[in-house]
Structure formats: C-alpha cells, structure tokens
C-alpha cells in the first residue's frame, strides 16, 4: 500500500505540468538550435544551387549577396542579386534584384517546384544581340551551370519593378517601363507564363493594365522572348501642356520583346485646346502599329481618326533621340470628310460656327518633343479645299449672294441666291500662326486671292490680296451709279478680269477690318 502510494506520487511529480512545460521548452530549444545549425550548414549549399541554377537558365554571370534560410516556415531570403548576360559588361546587367523571398513546400521540392517568390526592387534590362568580340566577364566555376533539372515557379510577385529594353543603336534611349505591380504564374523553361501587370505611364499620366503571356524565356537572345496580351490604358491628357481630355484605350499586342505589333482603339471625351477658348469634341481613333521594344519608337501603319463628325486617316512614326526627353510625332494626314462646322467649333469660340461644309485636307503633321505648349510646338504644312461652302449667318450669305450678282454684272437679279462658295489654299502652321499662300475664295462671277497670316490664339488676321470680278466696274451697279463708273472701267480692268480690286483684311475673326488698297488697285504690278 505504501509502495504503491510512493510510486503514484513520484509519477505525478515526474509528469507535473511544470516539468512538462520545461521539457517542451527544452525540446523546442534543441529543435531551434538544430534548425539554426542546419540552416547555417545548408545556406552555402543553397547559395551555390541558386547561383548555378540562374547561371544556367539565364546564361549569365551571377553575383549573389547574403542569404538566410529558415525552416519554420520553410523559406529563404536573398539579397543583392545581379546577373550579367553572357558576362557582358558593355551593357547594364540583365537582372538586378534588391531582395527576394522564396517560399518552399517540402513536398513540392521532390518535383522541382517552387511555391512562391516575392521580389522587391527588380530591374530587368533586356540586352540587344551581342556583338562579336564584346567584353565579357570570365565564367568562373561559381557562374557555370551544371545541367540541373528544370524548375517551375507557381507564383511570382514583384514590387518596384523596372523593365528596360536596350536598343541596338547607341544613339537611342532604352525603352523603360515602370511597373507598380507584376504577377506571374507558372514560370517554366518550356512553356509560356501568364502574367498581369500595372504599368505607370508618365506622359500622359495614366495607368496601363496588361494581361497576357510571355515566354518561354530565350536565354541566348532575351530580346526574342515571345510576348502577347491585351491591355487597357486610362490617361489624363491634361498632363500634356496645351491639350485637355480624358483618354481611354484598349488593344491587343503580339510579338517579341524588341518588336511588338498592336492594334486597338481610343476614346477621348471632351478633347480641346484650352488656349483657344474654343469648344471640345469627342475624339476616337482606331490604329494598327508596330512598336520597337528596344526604344519605344512606334510605326503607325494605319490610324483612322474621328474628331466630332470628321474622319481623317494618318500614317507616321513616333520616335525619340538619345539624351532628349520625349518623343517626336510625325504624320501624314489626309481626309475627304472634314466637317468644317466641327473644325470651327474646335478652333474658334464663335457659336454657332460661322460656316459649314466638307473639307478635303492633305497635311504633314509634326509635333516635336519638349515640355512646351502643344500649340507652340505643333507644325503643319499642307493644303485644303471645300467645294460647297455655306454660311450660318443669313446676313453673311446675303453678302456672298450680292458679291456673286455684282461679279456677274446682274446686281438686281434676285434669282441668284444661296450661292455656294469654294475655298482652298496652301497653309503652314508654326508657333501658333497660320500662314496662307494662294488662299482662294470663289463664287460664280467673282474670285478672291489672298495671302498672309492668322494667329490662332489672339485670332488676329493680316491678309492682303485682290478681288476679281467677271463684270466691269460699271456693270456691278445700275442706273446713275453705273453711268458714273463707265469712264473708269479701264482703270479697274486688269489681268484678264473685268474688275480687279486690291484689298486687305485686318483685325480679328470676330471684328474683321476689310479695306480697299487704292494704290495697288490703280497701279497693279
């Protein structure tokens, strides 16, 4: 009885909660110490495995900073990773990573699968094709690969990422994308990986969201790695000095890193030029283009532009120059369907627009790079024509009808009314000033030829030219006035015209000052 009680007492003391807690603590301490010793033992091996794997898969010289291995949970953290493609030192490193954390699943390791990788601070510099004899670092034993099996990464995320595609031409800036987020799934060497990315666009300020596929990675020539996807782009055009509007775009892309074909469409609500104090129009485009991924230059192979009710077509390029911020846009723009009323709404404050009709337009468009106002930078050079021009104001149309009657020598013929006008000319726009050459305005019986300038912002005119009438001066009048002018007909008859009068137009578009140049009229050159 006594011995049984003693055994029970000793057993209860041996397995008391206090002793169990102490034993558990000691066991945990032993495990942690063993894990720490094991991690220190394995870290050099893990480091060598990482260097070997990356050297093989990326064909590069690998430099790696500190790594830390933990077992609870199973993962390792690495710092300061740099990979130089083929050891080249004549171009930036292929890959630079500030820090990365690799999350492992013990069961997956048998199948060469990595569960998750989280990267912060990554730069990927896609190099051009190497030149024969280019400088390289020696491929040391640490850099050399060993024919290891392929690894699959289920999920990779990055923050603070920059991707640059280096151009072949030394005089060009690399194309750089800053990614606020990048999410890649199922990275393997023998199949494409899917990805989503959010790209920050500086000018115009906005965000590009992309969903697509890339790969397999072409380690021998990274620039030829396949890439495809769909994208949306939302931007504030007000971040480009001189224009306003909210742009929404969507499109598809396909190609390789250094050459991407794309097509899509854009919609810009309330597109306007604020300095003109004019109206806004809905702007839509549909485009096909080829993007040089090494420099970001774009060949616009076909663009259809809808500005209000006008339809225009354009082809051209968007290209940059090394050392100069921004891109230069040069286009060839043509149209046989420019709505004159919409155009006047877009560039003048007169409501309703003064005239209506359909313009034919053929112009070169040049918008140089720079931070200045678009209106100051934009250059145009071309020609225009409208064969059926009408005027909104009845008073203005009445003046045109009177001009046609007088020009035909039938000043009182009421059957001549609602006369259609023709207008055309050659123009150059530079520094916000339109310069007209051979500006022509024709109605039946009369024609006006002028040249000069029109400043868009103050809307100031400085034009001079001549009015040609089929009729003689006396035929433009009736009764006593006609009889008085009869002796002077020879003075006004010149250059094959029945009447030729030199005129000028000054003032503004709202308050034009039209005057007779007597000296030029009587003594034409």
Short mmCIF file of C-alpha atoms in Angstrom, two decimals:
data_model
loop_
_atom_site.label_atom_id
_atom_site.label_comp_id
_atom_site.label_asym_id
_atom_site.label_seq_id
_atom_site.Cartn_x
_atom_site.Cartn_y
_atom_site.Cartn_z
CA UNK A 1 0.00 0.00 0.00
CA UNK A 2 2.78 2.38 0.98
CA UNK A 3 4.93 1.49 -2.01
CA UNK A 4 2.00 2.00 -4.36
CA UNK A 5 1.37 5.44 -2.93
CA UNK A 6 5.02 6.36 -3.33
CA UNK A 7 5.05 5.26 -6.99
CA UNK A 8 1.92 7.30 -7.72
CA UNK A 9 3.39 10.31 -6.01
CA UNK A 10 6.68 10.06 -7.93
CA UNK A 11 4.82 9.61 -11.22
CA UNK A 12 2.64 12.66 -10.61
CA UNK A 13 5.70 14.69 -9.79
CA UNK A 14 7.53 13.40 -12.87
CA UNK A 15 4.65 14.35 -15.20
CA UNK A 16 3.60 17.53 -13.48
CA UNK A 17 2.59 20.46 -15.75
CA UNK A 18 5.63 22.40 -14.69
CA UNK A 19 8.02 19.63 -15.63
CA UNK A 20 6.15 19.06 -18.93
CA UNK A 21 6.46 22.75 -19.84
CA UNK A 22 10.16 22.70 -19.04
CA UNK A 23 10.65 19.56 -21.11
CA UNK A 24 8.72 21.03 -24.03
CA UNK A 25 10.73 24.22 -23.82
CA UNK A 26 13.99 22.31 -23.78
CA UNK A 27 12.84 20.22 -26.76
CA UNK A 28 11.85 23.34 -28.69
CA UNK A 29 15.18 24.92 -27.84
CA UNK A 30 17.02 21.84 -29.05
CA UNK A 31 14.98 21.87 -32.29
CA UNK A 32 15.61 25.58 -32.84
CA UNK A 33 19.32 25.17 -32.18
CA UNK A 34 19.41 22.19 -34.51
CA UNK A 35 17.50 24.17 -37.15
CA UNK A 36 19.85 27.11 -36.78
CA UNK A 37 22.87 24.82 -37.09
CA UNK A 38 21.28 23.08 -40.06
CA UNK A 39 20.42 26.36 -41.74
CA UNK A 40 23.98 27.59 -41.36
CA UNK A 41 25.14 24.26 -42.74
CA UNK A 42 22.74 24.39 -45.71
CA UNK A 43 22.98 28.11 -46.57
CA UNK A 44 26.25 27.79 -48.56
CA UNK A 45 24.79 24.85 -50.46
CA UNK A 46 21.56 26.74 -51.17
CA UNK A 47 23.56 29.75 -52.28
CA UNK A 48 25.63 27.65 -54.68
CA UNK A 49 22.47 25.98 -56.01
CA UNK A 50 20.85 29.36 -56.70
CA UNK A 51 23.92 30.69 -58.48
CA UNK A 52 24.27 27.53 -60.54
CA UNK A 53 20.60 27.42 -61.46
CA UNK A 54 20.40 31.08 -62.51
CA UNK A 55 23.68 30.91 -64.38
CA UNK A 56 22.35 28.02 -66.45
CA UNK A 57 18.81 29.24 -67.08
CA UNK A 58 19.75 32.88 -67.80
CA UNK A 59 23.15 32.20 -69.41
CA UNK A 60 24.81 34.77 -67.22
CA UNK A 61 27.47 35.55 -64.66
CA UNK A 62 25.73 35.60 -61.28
CA UNK A 63 26.63 37.58 -58.18
CA UNK A 64 24.64 36.99 -55.01
CA UNK A 65 24.82 38.67 -51.60
CA UNK A 66 23.71 37.21 -48.29
CA UNK A 67 21.04 34.54 -47.96
CA UNK A 68 19.14 33.41 -44.88
CA UNK A 69 17.44 30.02 -44.65
CA UNK A 70 14.60 29.27 -42.22
CA UNK A 71 12.69 26.05 -41.60
CA UNK A 72 9.60 27.38 -39.80
CA UNK A 73 8.18 28.23 -42.30
CA UNK A 74 10.42 26.74 -44.95
CA UNK A 75 11.81 29.63 -46.98
CA UNK A 76 14.96 31.57 -47.72
CA UNK A 77 15.69 35.25 -48.24
CA UNK A 78 18.40 36.53 -50.59
CA UNK A 79 19.88 40.00 -51.03
CA UNK A 80 21.69 41.81 -53.86
CA UNK A 81 21.33 39.52 -56.85
CA UNK A 82 22.99 40.57 -60.12
CA UNK A 83 23.05 38.61 -63.40
CA UNK A 84 25.15 39.73 -66.38
CA UNK A 85 24.01 38.12 -69.61
CA UNK A 86 26.92 36.11 -71.03
CA UNK A 87 29.08 38.04 -68.60
CA UNK A 88 28.79 41.20 -70.70
CA UNK A 89 29.96 44.47 -69.15
CA UNK A 90 29.25 46.69 -72.18
CA UNK A 91 25.54 46.77 -71.32
CA UNK A 92 23.67 47.04 -68.00
CA UNK A 93 23.15 43.79 -66.06
CA UNK A 94 20.38 41.56 -67.33
CA UNK A 95 18.84 41.29 -63.87
CA UNK A 96 19.27 43.21 -60.62
CA UNK A 97 17.21 42.32 -57.54
CA UNK A 98 17.46 44.07 -54.19
CA UNK A 99 15.77 41.34 -52.18
CA UNK A 100 13.72 38.21 -52.74
CA UNK A 101 11.93 35.71 -50.54
CA UNK A 102 11.38 32.15 -51.77
CA UNK A 103 8.57 30.22 -50.06
CA UNK A 104 9.00 26.46 -50.28
CA UNK A 105 6.73 23.47 -49.77
CA UNK A 106 8.61 20.38 -48.65
CA UNK A 107 6.50 18.01 -50.74
CA UNK A 108 6.97 20.14 -53.87
CA UNK A 109 10.75 20.02 -53.71
CA UNK A 110 10.78 16.45 -55.00
CA UNK A 111 9.13 17.71 -58.19
CA UNK A 112 11.42 20.74 -58.61
CA UNK A 113 8.51 23.12 -57.88
CA UNK A 114 8.80 26.41 -56.02
CA UNK A 115 5.55 27.57 -54.49
CA UNK A 116 6.00 31.35 -54.27
CA UNK A 117 8.65 34.01 -54.90
CA UNK A 118 8.26 37.60 -53.71
CA UNK A 119 10.67 40.19 -55.13
CA UNK A 120 11.16 43.81 -54.14
CA UNK A 121 13.26 46.19 -56.22
CA UNK A 122 13.84 44.47 -59.58
CA UNK A 123 15.45 45.78 -62.76
CA UNK A 124 15.29 43.69 -65.92
CA UNK A 125 17.46 45.04 -68.74
CA UNK A 126 16.79 43.12 -71.96
CA UNK A 127 20.03 43.36 -73.97
CA UNK A 128 20.43 43.71 -77.73
CA UNK A 129 22.01 40.90 -79.66
CA UNK A 130 25.67 40.71 -78.58
CA UNK A 131 28.41 41.88 -80.91
CA UNK A 132 31.23 39.53 -81.71
CA UNK A 133 34.21 40.36 -79.54
CA UNK A 134 32.24 42.36 -76.98
CA UNK A 135 33.80 42.49 -73.49
CA UNK A 136 32.76 39.77 -71.09
CA UNK A 137 33.49 38.64 -67.57
CA UNK A 138 35.10 35.22 -67.23
CA UNK A 139 32.63 32.47 -66.40
CA UNK A 140 34.02 31.16 -63.11
CA UNK A 141 33.15 27.83 -61.58
CA UNK A 142 30.55 29.61 -59.44
CA UNK A 143 28.99 31.00 -62.61
CA UNK A 144 28.96 27.75 -64.52
CA UNK A 145 25.80 25.70 -64.70
CA UNK A 146 25.55 22.00 -64.21
CA UNK A 147 22.73 20.64 -66.31
CA UNK A 148 20.24 20.65 -63.44
CA UNK A 149 16.58 19.76 -63.95
CA UNK A 150 14.09 22.47 -64.83
CA UNK A 151 12.35 24.32 -62.01
CA UNK A 152 8.75 25.54 -62.11
CA UNK A 153 7.71 28.61 -60.12
CA UNK A 154 3.99 28.57 -59.38
CA UNK A 155 3.62 32.22 -58.41
CA UNK A 156 5.99 35.20 -58.60
CA UNK A 157 5.16 38.73 -57.50
CA UNK A 158 7.28 41.87 -57.73
CA UNK A 159 7.07 45.42 -56.41
CA UNK A 160 9.11 48.44 -57.50
CA UNK A 161 9.96 46.92 -60.88
CA UNK A 162 11.60 48.50 -63.90
CA UNK A 163 11.98 46.81 -67.29
CA UNK A 164 14.26 48.35 -69.91
CA UNK A 165 14.83 47.09 -73.45
CA UNK A 166 18.23 48.29 -74.65
CA UNK A 167 18.33 49.44 -78.30
CA UNK A 168 20.83 48.19 -80.84
CA UNK A 169 21.62 51.77 -81.85
CA UNK A 170 23.92 53.53 -79.41
CA UNK A 171 22.30 56.90 -80.11
CA UNK A 172 18.89 55.86 -78.80
CA UNK A 173 17.48 55.81 -75.28
CA UNK A 174 16.28 52.43 -73.97
CA UNK A 175 12.55 51.93 -73.64
CA UNK A 176 11.73 51.85 -69.93
CA UNK A 177 8.58 50.61 -68.23
CA UNK A 178 7.96 51.26 -64.53
CA UNK A 179 5.68 48.60 -63.10
CA UNK A 180 3.78 49.28 -59.90
CA UNK A 181 2.86 45.59 -59.77
CA UNK A 182 3.70 42.39 -61.63
CA UNK A 183 2.14 38.98 -61.01
CA UNK A 184 3.41 35.94 -62.95
CA UNK A 185 2.06 32.38 -62.81
CA UNK A 186 3.63 29.05 -63.77
CA UNK A 187 7.10 30.06 -64.87
CA UNK A 188 8.85 27.25 -66.74
CA UNK A 189 11.54 26.92 -69.38
CA UNK A 190 9.40 25.03 -71.89
CA UNK A 191 6.07 26.90 -71.82
CA UNK A 192 4.73 30.46 -71.68
CA UNK A 193 3.93 32.01 -68.32
CA UNK A 194 0.79 34.04 -67.71
CA UNK A 195 1.05 37.48 -66.16
CA UNK A 196 -0.80 40.59 -65.10
CA UNK A 197 0.96 43.92 -64.79
CA UNK A 198 0.19 47.51 -63.94
CA UNK A 199 2.48 49.98 -65.72
CA UNK A 200 2.84 53.62 -64.76
CA UNK A 201 2.87 55.90 -67.81
CA UNK A 202 4.47 59.31 -67.14
CA UNK A 203 3.24 61.41 -70.09
CA UNK A 204 0.32 61.49 -70.45
CA UNK A 205 -0.10 60.50 -66.81
CA UNK A 206 -2.03 57.29 -66.53
CA UNK A 207 -2.01 53.60 -65.86
CA UNK A 208 -1.70 50.68 -68.28
CA UNK A 209 -3.15 47.34 -67.15
CA UNK A 210 -1.91 44.31 -69.09
CA UNK A 211 -2.95 40.66 -69.03
CA UNK A 212 -1.11 38.19 -71.19
CA UNK A 213 1.60 35.60 -71.66
CA UNK A 214 5.32 35.69 -72.16
CA UNK A 215 7.93 33.07 -72.79
CA UNK A 216 9.40 30.64 -72.93
CA UNK A 217 12.41 32.78 -71.96
CA UNK A 218 15.02 32.79 -74.72
CA UNK A 219 18.17 32.73 -72.64
CA UNK A 220 20.50 33.01 -75.64
CA UNK A 221 18.65 36.04 -77.04
CA UNK A 222 16.31 37.57 -74.42
CA UNK A 223 15.02 40.22 -76.85
CA UNK A 224 13.37 37.45 -78.91
CA UNK A 225 11.28 36.17 -76.00
CA UNK A 226 7.60 35.93 -77.14
CA UNK A 227 5.04 38.29 -75.64
CA UNK A 228 1.29 38.70 -76.17
CA UNK A 229 -1.68 40.09 -74.32
CA UNK A 230 -4.49 42.59 -74.03
CA UNK A 231 -4.29 45.98 -72.37
CA UNK A 232 -6.27 48.98 -71.22
CA UNK A 233 -4.94 52.50 -70.74
CA UNK A 234 -6.58 55.39 -68.90
CA UNK A 235 -4.83 58.76 -69.00
CA UNK A 236 -5.32 62.45 -68.32
CA UNK A 237 -4.29 64.34 -71.46
CA UNK A 238 -4.19 67.50 -69.37
CA UNK A 239 -0.73 66.40 -68.23
CA UNK A 240 0.43 67.30 -71.76
CA UNK A 241 0.69 71.07 -71.77
CA UNK A 242 -1.73 72.58 -74.24
CA UNK A 243 -4.47 69.95 -74.55
CA UNK A 244 -7.24 68.56 -72.37
CA UNK A 245 -9.32 65.41 -72.32
CA UNK A 246 -9.66 62.00 -70.70
CA UNK A 247 -8.33 59.15 -72.80
CA UNK A 248 -9.45 55.52 -72.56
CA UNK A 249 -7.73 52.95 -74.76
CA UNK A 250 -7.86 49.21 -75.23
CA UNK A 251 -5.97 46.93 -77.54
CA UNK A 252 -4.12 43.72 -78.23
CA UNK A 253 -0.42 43.06 -78.74
CA UNK A 254 1.68 40.21 -80.05
CA UNK A 255 5.36 39.73 -80.86
CA UNK A 256 8.68 39.58 -79.06
CA UNK A 257 10.33 41.99 -76.63
CA UNK A 258 12.09 44.02 -79.31
CA UNK A 259 9.23 44.09 -81.87
CA UNK A 260 5.56 44.14 -80.95
CA UNK A 261 2.58 44.52 -83.27
CA UNK A 262 -0.51 46.07 -81.75
CA UNK A 263 -3.96 47.22 -82.72
CA UNK A 264 -6.70 48.88 -80.75
CA UNK A 265 -8.90 51.90 -80.28
CA UNK A 266 -9.04 55.03 -78.14
CA UNK A 267 -11.80 57.32 -76.95
CA UNK A 268 -11.12 60.80 -75.61
CA UNK A 269 -14.00 62.69 -74.08
CA UNK A 270 -14.05 66.50 -74.25
CA UNK A 271 -10.87 66.85 -76.26
CA UNK A 272 -9.91 70.51 -76.60
CA UNK A 273 -7.11 73.09 -76.87
CA UNK A 274 -7.68 75.35 -73.85
CA UNK A 275 -5.63 78.31 -75.11
CA UNK A 276 -8.06 78.80 -77.99
CA UNK A 277 -11.02 79.21 -75.61
CA UNK A 278 -12.92 77.09 -78.10
CA UNK A 279 -15.21 74.10 -77.87
CA UNK A 280 -14.42 70.45 -77.23
CA UNK A 281 -15.08 67.42 -79.42
CA UNK A 282 -15.23 63.67 -78.98
CA UNK A 283 -12.02 62.14 -80.37
CA UNK A 284 -11.87 58.48 -81.38
CA UNK A 285 -9.12 56.53 -83.10
CA UNK A 286 -8.58 53.03 -84.42
CA UNK A 287 -4.97 52.11 -85.03
CA UNK A 288 -2.50 49.47 -86.15
CA UNK A 289 1.12 49.91 -85.16
CA UNK A 290 4.49 48.24 -84.75
CA UNK A 291 6.42 49.03 -81.57
CA UNK A 292 10.20 48.83 -81.45
CA UNK A 293 10.53 47.48 -77.93
CA UNK A 294 14.20 48.44 -77.73
CA UNK A 295 13.49 52.19 -77.95
CA UNK A 296 9.77 52.61 -77.65
CA UNK A 297 9.55 54.05 -81.16
CA UNK A 298 6.23 53.38 -82.89
CA UNK A 299 5.45 52.97 -86.57
CA UNK A 300 1.80 53.88 -87.06
CA UNK A 301 0.90 51.80 -90.11
CA UNK A 302 -2.72 52.90 -90.13
CA UNK A 303 -4.79 55.27 -87.99
CA UNK A 304 -8.42 56.23 -88.51
CA UNK A 305 -9.33 59.40 -86.61
CA UNK A 306 -12.84 60.57 -85.79
CA UNK A 307 -12.89 64.15 -84.50
CA UNK A 308 -16.52 65.01 -83.95
CA UNK A 309 -18.12 64.20 -87.32
CA UNK A 310 -14.84 64.44 -89.23
CA UNK A 311 -12.99 61.34 -90.41
CA UNK A 312 -9.25 61.51 -91.11
CA UNK A 313 -6.55 58.95 -91.93
CA UNK A 314 -2.94 59.05 -90.79
CA UNK A 315 0.34 57.18 -91.07
CA UNK A 316 3.64 58.03 -89.47
CA UNK A 317 6.11 57.45 -86.66
CA UNK A 318 6.62 58.30 -83.01
CA UNK A 319 10.34 58.35 -82.29
CA UNK A 320 12.89 59.63 -79.81
CA UNK A 321 16.52 60.73 -79.72
CA UNK A 322 19.04 59.79 -77.05
CA UNK A 323 19.52 62.41 -74.39
CA UNK A 324 16.32 64.28 -75.26
CA UNK A 325 13.19 63.73 -73.21
CA UNK A 326 10.02 62.72 -75.00
CA UNK A 327 9.07 61.60 -78.49
CA UNK A 328 8.57 63.35 -81.81
CA UNK A 329 5.36 62.60 -83.71
CA UNK A 330 5.41 62.95 -87.49
CA UNK A 331 2.34 62.02 -89.51
CA UNK A 332 0.87 62.24 -92.98
CA UNK A 333 -2.79 63.16 -92.52
CA UNK A 334 -5.40 63.06 -95.28
CA UNK A 335 -9.17 63.37 -95.37
CA UNK A 336 -12.03 63.93 -97.76
CA UNK A 337 -14.50 64.27 -94.89
CA UNK A 338 -13.51 67.08 -92.52
CA UNK A 339 -16.64 68.70 -91.15
CA UNK A 340 -15.95 72.43 -91.33
CA UNK A 341 -18.51 73.31 -88.67
CA UNK A 342 -16.85 70.92 -86.21
CA UNK A 343 -13.41 72.23 -87.11
CA UNK A 344 -14.50 75.82 -86.46
CA UNK A 345 -16.08 74.72 -83.16
CA UNK A 346 -12.73 73.20 -82.19
CA UNK A 347 -10.57 76.24 -83.01
CA UNK A 348 -12.88 79.26 -82.51
CA UNK A 349 -15.27 80.48 -79.83
CA UNK A 350 -17.95 81.62 -82.28
CA UNK A 351 -21.30 79.93 -81.62
CA UNK A 352 -22.76 78.68 -83.84
CA UNK A 353 -19.79 78.16 -86.17
CA UNK A 354 -19.64 80.72 -88.96
CA UNK A 355 -19.59 78.26 -91.87
CA UNK A 356 -20.38 74.69 -92.80
CA UNK A 357 -19.28 72.28 -95.48
CA UNK A 358 -16.90 69.42 -96.14
CA UNK A 359 -13.16 69.98 -96.39
CA UNK A 360 -10.59 67.93 -98.25
CA UNK A 361 -7.35 68.00 -96.29
CA UNK A 362 -3.80 66.87 -97.03
CA UNK A 363 -1.16 67.87 -94.49
CA UNK A 364 2.09 66.92 -92.83
CA UNK A 365 1.83 66.86 -89.03
CA UNK A 366 4.93 67.41 -86.89
CA UNK A 367 4.84 67.61 -83.09
CA UNK A 368 8.42 67.85 -81.78
CA UNK A 369 9.36 66.56 -78.36
CA UNK A 370 9.55 69.00 -75.48
CA UNK A 371 7.74 70.40 -72.48
CA UNK A 372 6.30 73.46 -74.24
CA UNK A 373 2.68 74.07 -75.09
CA UNK A 374 1.37 71.87 -77.92
CA UNK A 375 0.10 74.94 -79.76
CA UNK A 376 3.62 76.39 -79.80
CA UNK A 377 5.28 73.13 -80.86
CA UNK A 378 2.82 71.86 -83.47
CA UNK A 379 3.77 72.35 -87.12
CA UNK A 380 1.52 71.68 -90.10
CA UNK A 381 2.14 72.08 -93.82
CA UNK A 382 -0.46 71.20 -96.39
CA UNK A 383 -3.49 72.16 -98.43
CA UNK A 384 -7.26 72.20 -98.08
CA UNK A 385 -10.33 72.64 -100.27
CA UNK A 386 -14.10 72.88 -99.86
CA UNK A 387 -16.31 72.90 -102.93
CA UNK A 388 -19.68 73.54 -101.28
CA UNK A 389 -19.14 76.10 -98.53
CA UNK A 390 -22.16 77.63 -96.81
CA UNK A 391 -22.51 80.31 -94.14
CA UNK A 392 -24.56 80.05 -90.99
CA UNK A 393 -25.46 83.74 -90.75
CA UNK A 394 -28.18 84.88 -93.22
CA UNK A 395 -26.50 88.30 -93.37
CA UNK A 396 -23.19 86.75 -94.38
CA UNK A 397 -24.86 84.58 -97.01
CA UNK A 398 -26.66 87.64 -98.36
CA UNK A 399 -23.31 89.41 -98.77
CA UNK A 400 -21.98 86.40 -100.70
CA UNK A 401 -25.06 86.42 -102.93
CA UNK A 402 -24.56 90.15 -103.57
CA UNK A 403 -20.90 89.54 -104.48
CA UNK A 404 -21.94 86.87 -106.99
CA UNK A 405 -24.63 89.08 -108.56
CA UNK A 406 -22.23 92.01 -108.90
CA UNK A 407 -19.47 89.80 -110.25
CA UNK A 408 -21.77 88.53 -112.98
CA UNK A 409 -22.96 92.04 -113.83
CA UNK A 410 -26.51 91.30 -112.64
CA UNK A 411 -26.72 93.27 -109.39
CA UNK A 412 -30.52 93.21 -109.17
CA UNK A 413 -31.11 89.59 -110.24
CA UNK A 414 -32.99 88.09 -107.28
CA UNK A 415 -32.81 84.62 -108.85
CA UNK A 416 -29.15 84.49 -107.83
CA UNK A 417 -29.35 83.33 -104.21
CA UNK A 418 -27.94 80.78 -101.75
CA UNK A 419 -24.77 80.83 -103.80
CA UNK A 420 -22.34 78.05 -102.99
CA UNK A 421 -18.77 79.09 -102.31
CA UNK A 422 -15.49 77.35 -102.95
CA UNK A 423 -12.48 77.85 -100.70
CA UNK A 424 -8.99 76.39 -100.76
CA UNK A 425 -5.36 77.11 -100.28
CA UNK A 426 -1.92 76.14 -99.11
CA UNK A 427 -1.05 76.70 -95.46
CA UNK A 428 1.75 76.37 -92.92
CA UNK A 429 1.25 76.37 -89.15
CA UNK A 430 4.22 77.23 -86.94
CA UNK A 431 4.39 78.75 -83.45
CA UNK A 432 0.63 79.11 -83.36
CA UNK A 433 0.47 81.21 -86.55
CA UNK A 434 -1.19 80.08 -89.77
CA UNK A 435 0.48 81.38 -92.91
CA UNK A 436 -1.65 81.15 -96.04
CA UNK A 437 -0.38 81.00 -99.58
CA UNK A 438 -2.76 81.16 -102.53
CA UNK A 439 -5.80 81.39 -100.27
CA UNK A 440 -8.70 81.26 -102.72
CA UNK A 441 -12.38 82.05 -102.29
CA UNK A 442 -14.63 81.65 -105.32
CA UNK A 443 -18.26 82.21 -106.15
CA UNK A 444 -19.84 82.41 -109.58
CA UNK A 445 -18.74 85.68 -111.13
CA UNK A 446 -16.09 86.54 -108.53
CA UNK A 447 -12.90 85.20 -107.01
CA UNK A 448 -10.70 86.38 -104.16
CA UNK A 449 -6.99 85.54 -103.92
CA UNK A 450 -5.14 86.36 -100.72
CA UNK A 451 -2.02 85.57 -98.71
CA UNK A 452 -0.98 86.40 -95.17
CA UNK A 453 -1.24 85.21 -91.60
CA UNK A 454 -3.79 84.32 -88.96
CA UNK A 455 -2.68 83.98 -85.32
CA UNK A 456 -4.73 81.25 -83.65
CA UNK A 457 -4.65 82.48 -80.08
CA UNK A 458 -5.43 86.22 -80.48
CA UNK A 459 -7.35 85.37 -83.69
CA UNK A 460 -5.64 88.29 -85.41
CA UNK A 461 -5.63 88.50 -89.22
CA UNK A 462 -3.15 90.13 -91.56
CA UNK A 463 -4.16 89.24 -95.11
CA UNK A 464 -3.86 91.03 -98.42
CA UNK A 465 -4.86 90.18 -101.96
CA UNK A 466 -7.27 91.01 -104.73
CA UNK A 467 -10.86 90.62 -105.79
CA UNK A 468 -11.51 89.64 -109.42
CA UNK A 469 -14.91 90.17 -110.99
CA UNK A 470 -16.06 88.97 -114.40
CA UNK A 471 -18.10 92.15 -114.84
CA UNK A 472 -16.62 95.59 -115.36
CA UNK A 473 -16.94 98.15 -112.57
CA UNK A 474 -19.90 99.88 -114.19
CA UNK A 475 -21.72 96.56 -114.65
CA UNK A 476 -21.71 95.97 -110.89
CA UNK A 477 -24.13 98.86 -110.48
CA UNK A 478 -27.36 100.08 -112.06
CA UNK A 479 -28.76 103.42 -113.07
CA UNK A 480 -26.86 106.59 -112.31
CA UNK A 481 -24.02 104.80 -110.47
CA UNK A 482 -23.36 102.59 -113.47
CA UNK A 483 -23.28 105.65 -115.78
CA UNK A 484 -20.79 107.43 -113.44
CA UNK A 485 -18.44 104.43 -113.27
CA UNK A 486 -18.44 103.79 -117.01
CA UNK A 487 -15.43 106.04 -117.79
CA UNK A 488 -13.41 104.33 -115.04
CA UNK A 489 -13.83 100.78 -116.28
CA UNK A 490 -10.36 100.73 -117.90
CA UNK A 491 -8.74 101.67 -114.55
CA UNK A 492 -10.14 98.58 -112.85
CA UNK A 493 -9.75 96.20 -115.79
CA UNK A 494 -6.54 94.18 -115.39
CA UNK A 495 -5.03 90.70 -115.65
CA UNK A 496 -7.96 89.44 -117.69
CA UNK A 497 -10.53 90.48 -115.11
CA UNK A 498 -13.43 92.78 -115.82
CA UNK A 499 -12.71 94.41 -112.47
CA UNK A 500 -9.66 93.91 -110.24
CA UNK A 501 -9.57 95.49 -106.78
CA UNK A 502 -6.74 95.17 -104.23
CA UNK A 503 -7.95 94.61 -100.66
CA UNK A 504 -6.65 93.82 -97.20
CA UNK A 505 -8.16 92.16 -94.14
CA UNK A 506 -7.01 93.17 -90.67
CA UNK A 507 -8.48 92.94 -87.18
CA UNK A 508 -9.80 89.75 -85.63
CA UNK A 509 -12.07 86.98 -86.77
CA UNK A 510 -14.85 88.49 -84.64
CA UNK A 511 -14.31 92.05 -85.94
CA UNK A 512 -12.61 91.94 -89.33
CA UNK A 513 -11.48 95.19 -90.94
CA UNK A 514 -11.76 94.86 -94.73
CA UNK A 515 -10.27 97.73 -96.68
CA UNK A 516 -9.51 98.83 -100.25
CA UNK A 517 -5.86 99.29 -101.25
CA UNK A 518 -6.34 102.17 -103.69
CA UNK A 519 -2.70 102.40 -104.72
CA UNK A 520 -2.44 98.74 -105.61
CA UNK A 521 -5.78 98.87 -107.36
CA UNK A 522 -4.78 101.76 -109.63
CA UNK A 523 -1.19 100.62 -110.10
CA UNK A 524 -1.17 96.81 -110.01
CA UNK A 525 2.18 95.14 -110.56
#
